[in-house]
Amino acid sequence: MESGEFVTRLMSQKDKLYRLAKSMLCDASEAEDAVQDVVERLWVRREDLTAHANLNAFMITSVRNACLDRLRKRKIRQGTNIDEYHGVLPDAGDGTSHEKRDMRAIAEALINRLPDTQRMIIHFRDVEGYPMEEIAGLTGIDEASVRVYLSRARKKVREDLIKIFEYGT
Amino acid sequence: MGHSEHHSENEIRDLLETYFDGGTSLEEEAVLREYFCSLDDIPPGLEYAAAMFGYFSNAAEEIPVNLSFGDDTGGEALPARVKSGPKKVLRTLLIPLVSAAAVLVIVLALNLVKHGGTDGTVYCYIDGVPVTDIETAERYSGMAIEMVSSSLARTIEGVGHPLDEAGRVLEQAMTIPLLQDIIEKL
């Protein structure tokens, strides 16, 4: 693959790759490092990449695998303390109420506590909006199981959010 | 308000049940997202859904801050390391190096105070041998610091794997007899 084509394809995907890495690693800086590592590896072997029919999927899978490696190397994160997200959020200056931002931050913290596979699938579907069959292809999990993982993940987040909101009233 | 005008709260509640069973289409999920993101007043009992769809909507727009590449226009340049890389190298290297330098200064100062700069003063130890000549001690100290600083500069300018290099430099620094002796004597 020509270097120019590689860069063009990469630039069209880099935000998605970053968001996937961040959803898996729960750390913006480490997510950028992970994507950069993958890009450097792909760059070195860019001439071989022409063989991949779906380069975008290959990039996503590469980032997913890199993140899984990083997760294996670090101890599984302990549960995120929801209290950390109260009252410490910067003012986005976009007119969004503090209450709404807090609610979103709580949802993010709960999603970050999901098991890796559930977190990855909920990201692919609910953040990036991928079709089920594409998620199945990216994760190597059959479509029926993807739906089961997705349903469990959503219900778990809902259950925890309801507990938090009921506790807060 | 787009879709939200055309869906009653009951329809949304029904759609949510299907959503949590993993049975909604992408179009139906878009309806839910738009409904909850456009609401000013969240219906009682649906705060959890507003939180979730609010987060999904925000997360979908998130972009990296420090992820940059050497050439965005399609040239031959190797993708540049992210800008945060050198910061990590600095943080990883500077803390132990500054600590080591501080220890060195303290040890030399303590020796000066203890012996008052008289003949026979032991300023430091090199390979276990006491050094009583202040010029020799200063020369070895300068060499050690220069070696560490030049390695640090090479690392920061490097394009390889800065963190691996940082580890190597630290190991190299710890093999300097002067630093080893000082640390052993603490």
GROMACS .gro file of C-alpha atoms in nm:
model
  355
    1MET     CA    1   0.000   0.000   0.000
    2GLU     CA    2   0.126   0.346  -0.088
    3SER     CA    3   0.217   0.558   0.210
    4GLY     CA    4  -0.022   0.832   0.099
    5GLU     CA    5  -0.314   0.593   0.086
    6PHE     CA    6  -0.218   0.454   0.425
    7VAL     CA    7  -0.218   0.799   0.583
    8THR     CA    8  -0.549   0.890   0.419
    9ARG     CA    9  -0.715   0.572   0.547
   10LEU     CA   10  -0.562   0.618   0.887
   11MET     CA   11  -0.676   0.979   0.922
   12SER     CA   12  -1.032   0.880   0.839
   13GLN     CA   13  -1.027   0.624   1.118
   14LYS     CA   14  -0.812   0.773   1.389
   15ASP     CA   15  -1.093   0.925   1.595
   16LYS     CA   16  -1.284   0.598   1.597
   17LEU     CA   17  -0.970   0.408   1.688
   18TYR     CA   18  -0.905   0.647   1.972
   19ARG     CA   19  -1.259   0.623   2.106
   20LEU     CA   20  -1.242   0.244   2.100
   21ALA     CA   21  -0.910   0.248   2.286
   22LYS     CA   22  -1.041   0.495   2.541
   23SER     CA   23  -1.353   0.292   2.603
   24MET     CA   24  -1.143  -0.017   2.662
   25LEU     CA   25  -0.860   0.138   2.860
   26CYS     CA   26  -1.064   0.408   3.038
   27ASP     CA   27  -0.769   0.643   3.006
   28ALA     CA   28  -0.736   0.909   2.737
   29SER     CA   29  -0.357   0.931   2.746
   30GLU     CA   30  -0.305   0.555   2.738
   31ALA     CA   31  -0.561   0.529   2.460
   32GLU     CA   32  -0.358   0.769   2.248
   33ASP     CA   33  -0.042   0.570   2.321
   34ALA     CA   34  -0.213   0.246   2.224
   35VAL     CA   35  -0.337   0.387   1.894
   36GLN     CA   36   0.004   0.534   1.821
   37ASP     CA   37   0.173   0.199   1.887
   38VAL     CA   38  -0.063   0.027   1.647
   39VAL     CA   39  -0.014   0.294   1.382
   40GLU     CA   40   0.363   0.260   1.405
   41ARG     CA   41   0.343  -0.117   1.366
   42LEU     CA   42   0.105  -0.090   1.071
   43TRP     CA   43   0.319   0.179   0.911
   44VAL     CA   44   0.623  -0.047   0.911
   45ARG     CA   45   0.431  -0.321   0.731
   46ARG     CA   46   0.208  -0.097   0.522
   47GLU     CA   47   0.318  -0.265   0.200
   48ASP     CA   48   0.156  -0.588   0.320
   49LEU     CA   49  -0.172  -0.423   0.412
   50THR     CA   50  -0.307  -0.427   0.057
   51ALA     CA   51  -0.386  -0.792   0.114
   52HIS     CA   52  -0.650  -0.701   0.372
   53ALA     CA   53  -0.987  -0.664   0.204
   54ASN     CA   54  -1.122  -0.449   0.486
   55LEU     CA   55  -0.843  -0.230   0.616
   56ASN     CA   56  -1.070  -0.033   0.847
   57ALA     CA   57  -1.181  -0.350   1.023
   58PHE     CA   58  -0.820  -0.461   1.041
   59MET     CA   59  -0.719  -0.136   1.208
   60ILE     CA   60  -1.003  -0.164   1.458
   61THR     CA   61  -0.914  -0.524   1.537
   62SER     CA   62  -0.548  -0.427   1.579
   63VAL     CA   63  -0.636  -0.154   1.826
   64ARG     CA   64  -0.873  -0.386   2.010
   65ASN     CA   65  -0.599  -0.649   2.043
   66ALA     CA   66  -0.345  -0.389   2.154
   67CYS     CA   67  -0.586  -0.271   2.422
   68LEU     CA   68  -0.655  -0.625   2.538
   69ASP     CA   69  -0.279  -0.678   2.569
   70ARG     CA   70  -0.249  -0.365   2.780
   71LEU     CA   71  -0.541  -0.472   2.996
   72ARG     CA   72  -0.381  -0.812   3.052
   73LYS     CA   73  -0.055  -0.649   3.151
   74ARG     CA   74  -0.209  -0.418   3.402
   75LYS     CA   75  -0.413  -0.552   3.687
   76ILE     CA   76  -0.782  -0.543   3.616
   77ARG     CA   77  -0.897  -0.208   3.733
   78GLN     CA   78  -1.074  -0.197   4.059
   79GLY     CA   79  -1.420  -0.043   4.051
   80THR     CA   80  -1.424   0.322   3.970
   81ASN     CA   81  -1.542   0.531   4.259
   82ILE     CA   82  -1.854   0.704   4.144
   83ASP     CA   83  -1.803   0.974   4.406
   84GLU     CA   84  -1.500   1.091   4.210
   85TYR     CA   85  -1.730   1.210   3.938
   86HIS     CA   86  -1.939   1.437   4.154
   87GLY     CA   87  -1.854   1.803   4.162
   88VAL     CA   88  -1.519   1.771   3.986
   89LEU     CA   89  -1.629   1.802   3.627
   90PRO     CA   90  -1.498   2.102   3.438
   91ASP     CA   91  -1.754   2.346   3.309
   92ALA     CA   92  -1.794   2.259   2.944
   93GLY     CA   93  -1.928   2.606   2.872
   94ASP     CA   94  -2.178   2.458   2.631
   95GLY     CA   95  -2.490   2.541   2.825
   96THR     CA   96  -2.535   2.184   2.939
   97SER     CA   97  -2.654   2.176   3.296
   98HIS     CA   98  -2.424   2.044   3.566
   99GLU     CA   99  -2.688   1.789   3.651
  100LYS     CA  100  -2.688   1.646   3.300
  101ARG     CA  101  -2.309   1.634   3.288
  102ASP     CA  102  -2.298   1.457   3.623
  103MET     CA  103  -2.550   1.202   3.502
  104ARG     CA  104  -2.345   1.133   3.191
  105ALA     CA  105  -2.027   1.104   3.392
  106ILE     CA  106  -2.193   0.852   3.623
  107ALA     CA  107  -2.309   0.651   3.321
  108GLU     CA  108  -1.954   0.657   3.182
  109ALA     CA  109  -1.809   0.540   3.513
  110LEU     CA  110  -2.055   0.252   3.528
  111ILE     CA  111  -1.982   0.148   3.170
  112ASN     CA  112  -1.611   0.159   3.247
  113ARG     CA  113  -1.674  -0.097   3.522
  114LEU     CA  114  -1.828  -0.350   3.285
  115PRO     CA  115  -1.629  -0.659   3.187
  116ASP     CA  116  -1.399  -0.596   2.888
  117THR     CA  117  -1.610  -0.776   2.629
  118GLN     CA  118  -1.934  -0.612   2.737
  119ARG     CA  119  -1.766  -0.272   2.743
  120MET     CA  120  -1.626  -0.322   2.395
  121ILE     CA  121  -1.960  -0.435   2.252
  122ILE     CA  122  -2.162  -0.155   2.410
  123HIS     CA  123  -1.906   0.088   2.266
  124PHE     CA  124  -1.928  -0.056   1.916
  125ARG     CA  125  -2.307  -0.048   1.921
  126ASP     CA  126  -2.417   0.246   2.132
  127VAL     CA  127  -2.131   0.487   2.069
  128GLU     CA  128  -2.020   0.402   1.716
  129GLY     CA  129  -2.349   0.260   1.591
  130TYR     CA  130  -2.213  -0.051   1.420
  131PRO     CA  131  -2.455  -0.316   1.286
  132MET     CA  132  -2.465  -0.640   1.484
  133GLU     CA  133  -2.301  -0.844   1.208
  134GLU     CA  134  -2.010  -0.601   1.192
  135ILE     CA  135  -1.963  -0.622   1.569
  136ALA     CA  136  -1.967  -0.999   1.541
  137GLY     CA  137  -1.693  -0.977   1.277
  138LEU     CA  138  -1.482  -0.736   1.480
  139THR     CA  139  -1.505  -0.929   1.805
  140GLY     CA  140  -1.506  -1.283   1.671
  141ILE     CA  141  -1.826  -1.350   1.866
  142ASP     CA  142  -2.136  -1.479   1.689
  143GLU     CA  143  -2.422  -1.238   1.641
  144ALA     CA  144  -2.660  -1.405   1.887
  145SER     CA  145  -2.397  -1.390   2.159
  146VAL     CA  146  -2.325  -1.026   2.077
  147ARG     CA  147  -2.692  -0.949   2.149
  148VAL     CA  148  -2.671  -1.135   2.478
  149TYR     CA  149  -2.356  -0.947   2.582
  150LEU     CA  150  -2.512  -0.619   2.476
  151SER     CA  151  -2.833  -0.683   2.665
  152ARG     CA  152  -2.645  -0.781   2.981
  153ALA     CA  153  -2.425  -0.474   2.960
  154ARG     CA  154  -2.714  -0.234   2.911
  155LYS     CA  155  -2.920  -0.392   3.188
  156LYS     CA  156  -2.629  -0.386   3.430
  157VAL     CA  157  -2.572  -0.014   3.367
  158ARG     CA  158  -2.946   0.054   3.401
  159GLU     CA  159  -2.966  -0.141   3.726
  160ASP     CA  160  -2.672   0.049   3.877
  161LEU     CA  161  -2.801   0.385   3.758
  162ILE     CA  162  -3.144   0.322   3.908
  163LYS     CA  163  -2.982   0.235   4.240
  164ILE     CA  164  -2.780   0.555   4.231
  165PHE     CA  165  -3.075   0.776   4.136
  166GLU     CA  166  -3.302   0.614   4.395
  167TYR     CA  167  -3.032   0.656   4.658
  168GLY     CA  168  -2.995   1.021   4.567
  169THR     CA  169  -3.363   1.104   4.609
  170MET     CA  170  -3.766   1.842   1.821
  171GLY     CA  171  -3.763   1.598   1.531
  172HIS     CA  172  -3.843   1.239   1.622
  173SER     CA  173  -3.920   1.316   1.983
  174GLU     CA  174  -4.236   1.503   1.879
  175HIS     CA  175  -4.372   1.191   1.716
  176HIS     CA  176  -4.319   0.949   2.001
  177SER     CA  177  -4.520   0.945   2.317
  178GLU     CA  178  -4.361   0.870   2.649
  179ASN     CA  179  -4.531   0.530   2.652
  180GLU     CA  180  -4.391   0.445   2.310
  181ILE     CA  181  -4.048   0.541   2.434
  182ARG     CA  182  -4.087   0.324   2.743
  183ASP     CA  183  -4.187   0.027   2.525
  184LEU     CA  184  -3.896   0.091   2.294
  185LEU     CA  185  -3.661   0.102   2.591
  186GLU     CA  186  -3.767  -0.247   2.700
  187THR     CA  187  -3.680  -0.380   2.356
  188TYR     CA  188  -3.355  -0.184   2.368
  189PHE     CA  189  -3.248  -0.344   2.694
  190ASP     CA  190  -3.323  -0.686   2.550
  191GLY     CA  191  -3.086  -0.610   2.263
  192GLY     CA  192  -3.367  -0.617   2.011
  193THR     CA  193  -3.379  -0.265   1.872
  194SER     CA  194  -3.257  -0.163   1.528
  195LEU     CA  195  -3.004   0.115   1.473
  196GLU     CA  196  -3.288   0.340   1.361
  197GLU     CA  197  -3.487   0.276   1.679
  198GLU     CA  198  -3.178   0.342   1.888
  199ALA     CA  199  -3.132   0.671   1.704
  200VAL     CA  200  -3.489   0.763   1.801
  201LEU     CA  201  -3.414   0.691   2.166
  202ARG     CA  202  -3.093   0.889   2.156
  203GLU     CA  203  -3.258   1.189   1.997
  204TYR     CA  204  -3.551   1.172   2.236
  205PHE     CA  205  -3.339   1.172   2.550
  206CYS     CA  206  -3.083   1.421   2.427
  207SER     CA  207  -3.347   1.675   2.332
  208LEU     CA  208  -3.539   1.659   2.659
  209ASP     CA  209  -3.532   1.950   2.899
  210ASP     CA  210  -3.741   1.776   3.162
  211ILE     CA  211  -3.675   1.407   3.202
  212PRO     CA  212  -3.985   1.199   3.278
  213PRO     CA  213  -3.975   1.052   3.630
  214GLY     CA  214  -3.814   0.711   3.636
  215LEU     CA  215  -3.630   0.759   3.308
  216GLU     CA  216  -3.327   0.942   3.446
  217TYR     CA  217  -3.115   0.632   3.389
  218ALA     CA  218  -3.195   0.632   3.016
  219ALA     CA  219  -3.119   1.003   2.985
  220ALA     CA  220  -2.783   0.943   3.153
  221MET     CA  221  -2.696   0.653   2.923
  222PHE     CA  222  -2.798   0.814   2.595
  223GLY     CA  223  -2.643   1.142   2.700
  224TYR     CA  224  -2.313   0.964   2.756
  225PHE     CA  225  -2.334   0.774   2.427
  226SER     CA  226  -2.401   1.095   2.240
  227ASN     CA  227  -2.105   1.272   2.402
  228ALA     CA  228  -1.868   0.980   2.362
  229ALA     CA  229  -1.945   0.953   1.991
  230GLU     CA  230  -1.813   1.306   1.939
  231GLU     CA  231  -1.497   1.268   2.142
  232ILE     CA  232  -1.170   1.318   1.957
  233PRO     CA  233  -0.810   1.268   2.065
  234VAL     CA  234  -0.624   1.572   2.192
  235ASN     CA  235  -0.260   1.470   2.151
  236LEU     CA  236  -0.275   1.210   1.878
  237SER     CA  237  -0.087   1.351   1.583
  238PHE     CA  238   0.108   1.208   1.297
  239GLY     CA  239   0.407   1.325   1.101
  240ASP     CA  240   0.220   1.400   0.784
  241ASP     CA  241  -0.155   1.429   0.744
  242THR     CA  242  -0.139   1.498   0.375
  243GLY     CA  243  -0.004   1.172   0.245
  244GLY     CA  244   0.372   1.222   0.236
  245GLU     CA  245   0.641   0.974   0.325
  246ALA     CA  246   0.695   1.093   0.679
  247LEU     CA  247   0.688   0.836   0.954
  248PRO     CA  248   0.394   0.888   1.189
  249ALA     CA  249   0.519   1.111   1.469
  250ARG     CA  250   0.511   1.000   1.828
  251VAL     CA  251   0.224   1.147   2.020
  252LYS     CA  252   0.306   1.468   2.194
  253SER     CA  253   0.241   1.316   2.531
  254GLY     CA  254   0.534   1.076   2.481
  255PRO     CA  255   0.818   1.307   2.584
  256LYS     CA  256   0.616   1.427   2.881
  257LYS     CA  257   0.601   1.073   3.007
  258VAL     CA  258   0.973   1.029   2.947
  259LEU     CA  259   1.044   1.347   3.138
  260ARG     CA  260   0.822   1.242   3.425
  261THR     CA  261   0.967   0.891   3.431
  262LEU     CA  262   1.327   1.003   3.412
  263LEU     CA  263   1.346   1.334   3.588
  264ILE     CA  264   1.205   1.224   3.922
  265PRO     CA  265   1.467   0.953   3.991
  266LEU     CA  266   1.747   1.153   3.831
  267VAL     CA  267   1.674   1.465   4.031
  268SER     CA  268   1.648   1.248   4.341
  269ALA     CA  269   1.987   1.091   4.268
  270ALA     CA  270   2.144   1.432   4.210
  271ALA     CA  271   1.996   1.561   4.536
  272VAL     CA  272   2.137   1.262   4.724
  273LEU     CA  273   2.478   1.327   4.571
  274VAL     CA  274   2.475   1.691   4.681
  275ILE     CA  275   2.360   1.601   5.033
  276VAL     CA  276   2.629   1.336   5.076
  277LEU     CA  277   2.901   1.574   4.960
  278ALA     CA  278   2.768   1.851   5.183
  279LEU     CA  279   2.747   1.621   5.486
  280ASN     CA  280   3.105   1.511   5.433
  281LEU     CA  281   3.220   1.869   5.414
  282VAL     CA  282   3.038   1.957   5.736
  283LYS     CA  283   3.156   1.643   5.915
  284HIS     CA  284   3.523   1.682   5.831
  285GLY     CA  285   3.535   2.057   5.796
  286GLY     CA  286   3.735   2.038   5.476
  287THR     CA  287   4.050   1.934   5.655
  288ASP     CA  288   4.310   1.695   5.518
  289GLY     CA  289   4.187   1.337   5.502
  290THR     CA  290   3.827   1.437   5.432
  291VAL     CA  291   3.639   1.160   5.247
  292TYR     CA  292   3.423   1.339   4.991
  293CYS     CA  293   3.279   1.029   4.830
  294TYR     CA  294   3.352   0.667   4.741
  295ILE     CA  295   3.431   0.539   4.394
  296ASP     CA  296   3.419   0.161   4.355
  297GLY     CA  297   3.442   0.142   4.733
  298VAL     CA  298   3.761   0.350   4.748
  299PRO     CA  299   3.738   0.669   4.956
  300VAL     CA  300   3.820   0.988   4.765
  301THR     CA  301   3.987   1.254   4.975
  302ASP     CA  302   4.079   1.487   4.691
  303ILE     CA  303   3.794   1.731   4.632
  304GLU     CA  304   3.894   1.792   4.268
  305THR     CA  305   3.877   1.420   4.194
  306ALA     CA  306   3.538   1.395   4.364
  307GLU     CA  307   3.409   1.692   4.166
  308ARG     CA  308   3.544   1.551   3.840
  309TYR     CA  309   3.375   1.213   3.892
  310SER     CA  310   3.052   1.381   3.999
  311GLY     CA  311   3.056   1.596   3.687
  312MET     CA  312   3.119   1.294   3.466
  313ALA     CA  313   2.831   1.107   3.625
  314ILE     CA  314   2.589   1.394   3.586
  315GLU     CA  315   2.702   1.459   3.228
  316MET     CA  316   2.652   1.093   3.141
  317VAL     CA  317   2.299   1.094   3.279
  318SER     CA  318   2.204   1.424   3.117
  319SER     CA  319   2.335   1.325   2.774
  320SER     CA  320   2.144   0.998   2.792
  321LEU     CA  321   1.835   1.191   2.891
  322ALA     CA  322   1.875   1.428   2.596
  323ARG     CA  323   1.916   1.137   2.353
  324THR     CA  324   1.606   0.973   2.490
  325ILE     CA  325   1.389   1.281   2.458
  326GLU     CA  326   1.500   1.336   2.100
  327GLY     CA  327   1.462   0.971   2.008
  328VAL     CA  328   1.178   0.846   1.790
  329GLY     CA  329   1.187   0.483   1.897
  330HIS     CA  330   1.020   0.368   2.212
  331PRO     CA  331   1.088   0.634   2.473
  332LEU     CA  332   0.968   0.439   2.772
  333ASP     CA  333   1.190   0.140   2.688
  334GLU     CA  334   1.476   0.380   2.641
  335ALA     CA  335   1.393   0.544   2.971
  336GLY     CA  336   1.427   0.211   3.149
  337ARG     CA  337   1.760   0.150   2.979
  338VAL     CA  338   1.892   0.490   3.076
  339LEU     CA  339   1.789   0.440   3.435
  340GLU     CA  340   1.966   0.104   3.445
  341GLN     CA  341   2.272   0.269   3.293
  342ALA     CA  342   2.262   0.546   3.552
  343MET     CA  343   2.242   0.298   3.836
  344THR     CA  344   2.561   0.127   3.718
  345ILE     CA  345   2.762   0.441   3.784
  346PRO     CA  346   2.984   0.340   4.078
  347LEU     CA  347   2.956   0.679   4.244
  348LEU     CA  348   2.575   0.666   4.255
  349GLN     CA  349   2.579   0.303   4.365
  350ASP     CA  350   2.815   0.380   4.651
  351ILE     CA  351   2.611   0.674   4.764
  352ILE     CA  352   2.287   0.479   4.763
  353GLU     CA  353   2.445   0.183   4.945
  354LYS     CA  354   2.572   0.410   5.218
  355LEU     CA  355   2.231   0.562   5.287
   0.00000   0.00000   0.00000
